Amino acid sequence: MNQEIENIDKYVATHFAKMTKSIYGWSVKDGKCVPPKIIFPKPVVERIEYFAAEMENGLTFQGALEFIFAGDEKSVKKNVNNSWIGCQLVTASGNG
């Protein structure tokens, strides 16, 4: 039990350090401001990549953000399937 708690503490400390660096990690290079590298969790990166590709097919930036950062996975799937992009995905896969 103590080992599990220590592992959780290490994970939280590491994750917090990464997030803090992505917010406060600004630097200056050749006299220009360089923003920090933003580190997203893997599931967020996968969603960004998926919906970024769909922006080439007509998905708006706002629509992509709504899908990427949605808190309810079922709602996202329903909205994607009931939207123009859902029709495009079904058609592209040959199921529509």
Short mmCIF file of C-alpha atoms in Angstrom, two decimals:
data_model
loop_
_atom_site.label_atom_id
_atom_site.label_comp_id
_atom_site.label_asym_id
_atom_site.label_seq_id
_atom_site.Cartn_x
_atom_site.Cartn_y
_atom_site.Cartn_z
CA MET A 1 0.00 0.00 0.00
CA ASN A 2 2.80 2.41 0.88
CA GLN A 3 4.54 1.64 -2.42
CA GLU A 4 1.33 2.42 -4.33
CA ILE A 5 1.05 5.76 -2.53
CA GLU A 6 4.70 6.55 -3.30
CA ASN A 7 4.14 5.70 -6.98
CA ILE A 8 1.09 7.97 -7.11
CA ASP A 9 3.05 10.75 -5.42
CA LYS A 10 5.89 10.40 -7.96
CA TYR A 11 3.45 10.40 -10.88
CA VAL A 12 1.62 13.48 -9.60
CA ALA A 13 4.89 15.32 -8.92
CA THR A 14 6.24 14.49 -12.39
CA HIS A 15 2.99 15.42 -14.14
CA PHE A 16 2.72 18.66 -12.16
CA ALA A 17 6.32 19.57 -13.07
CA LYS A 18 5.61 18.98 -16.78
CA MET A 19 2.41 21.02 -16.70
CA THR A 20 4.10 23.85 -14.79
CA LYS A 21 6.94 23.93 -17.30
CA SER A 22 4.47 24.08 -20.20
CA ILE A 23 2.85 27.15 -18.61
CA TYR A 24 5.83 28.96 -17.16
CA GLY A 25 8.66 27.63 -19.34
CA TRP A 26 9.04 30.69 -21.59
CA SER A 27 12.56 31.50 -22.76
CA VAL A 28 14.43 33.92 -25.01
CA LYS A 29 16.40 32.75 -28.03
CA ASP A 30 18.19 35.14 -30.39
CA GLY A 31 16.31 38.04 -28.80
CA LYS A 32 12.87 36.50 -29.45
CA CYS A 33 10.39 35.00 -27.04
CA VAL A 34 10.07 31.25 -27.32
CA PRO A 35 6.88 29.76 -25.91
CA PRO A 36 7.06 26.61 -23.83
CA LYS A 37 6.48 23.24 -25.42
CA ILE A 38 2.98 22.19 -24.45
CA ILE A 39 2.77 18.62 -23.24
CA PHE A 40 -0.67 17.05 -23.63
CA PRO A 41 -1.66 13.62 -22.32
CA LYS A 42 -1.55 10.89 -25.00
CA PRO A 43 -5.36 10.63 -25.42
CA VAL A 44 -5.58 14.39 -26.07
CA VAL A 45 -2.75 14.19 -28.64
CA GLU A 46 -4.56 11.36 -30.43
CA ARG A 47 -7.80 13.36 -30.54
CA ILE A 48 -5.96 16.45 -31.80
CA GLU A 49 -4.34 14.47 -34.60
CA TYR A 50 -7.63 12.84 -35.58
CA PHE A 51 -9.70 16.01 -35.71
CA ALA A 52 -6.88 18.11 -37.20
CA ALA A 53 -6.94 15.80 -40.20
CA GLU A 54 -10.72 16.26 -40.44
CA MET A 55 -10.28 20.04 -40.58
CA GLU A 56 -8.94 19.48 -44.11
CA ASN A 57 -12.37 18.00 -44.94
CA GLY A 58 -14.35 20.99 -43.69
CA LEU A 59 -14.47 20.68 -39.91
CA THR A 60 -14.19 24.15 -38.39
CA PHE A 61 -11.55 25.06 -35.81
CA GLN A 62 -14.26 25.65 -33.20
CA GLY A 63 -15.87 22.31 -34.02
CA ALA A 64 -12.53 20.53 -33.69
CA LEU A 65 -11.91 22.15 -30.29
CA GLU A 66 -15.37 21.13 -29.09
CA PHE A 67 -14.72 17.52 -30.09
CA ILE A 68 -11.16 17.45 -28.72
CA PHE A 69 -11.95 18.87 -25.29
CA ALA A 70 -15.41 17.37 -24.82
CA GLY A 71 -15.99 15.92 -21.40
CA ASP A 72 -18.61 13.38 -22.48
CA GLU A 73 -17.33 10.75 -24.92
CA LYS A 74 -20.83 9.46 -25.76
CA SER A 75 -21.98 12.97 -26.63
CA VAL A 76 -18.98 13.47 -28.92
CA LYS A 77 -19.62 10.21 -30.75
CA LYS A 78 -23.30 11.10 -31.14
CA ASN A 79 -22.49 14.59 -32.43
CA VAL A 80 -19.84 13.31 -34.84
CA ASN A 81 -22.19 10.65 -36.20
CA ASN A 82 -25.06 13.14 -36.57
CA SER A 83 -22.98 15.84 -38.21
CA TRP A 84 -21.63 16.48 -41.66
CA ILE A 85 -18.23 15.17 -40.61
CA GLY A 86 -19.82 11.92 -39.44
CA CYS A 87 -21.42 11.51 -42.85
CA GLN A 88 -18.06 12.18 -44.49
CA LEU A 89 -16.34 9.59 -42.25
CA VAL A 90 -18.95 6.94 -43.01
CA THR A 91 -18.82 7.70 -46.74
CA ALA A 92 -15.02 7.60 -46.76
CA SER A 93 -15.02 4.23 -45.01
CA GLY A 94 -17.52 2.82 -47.52
CA ASN A 95 -20.22 2.22 -44.94
CA GLY A 96 -22.63 4.88 -46.12
#
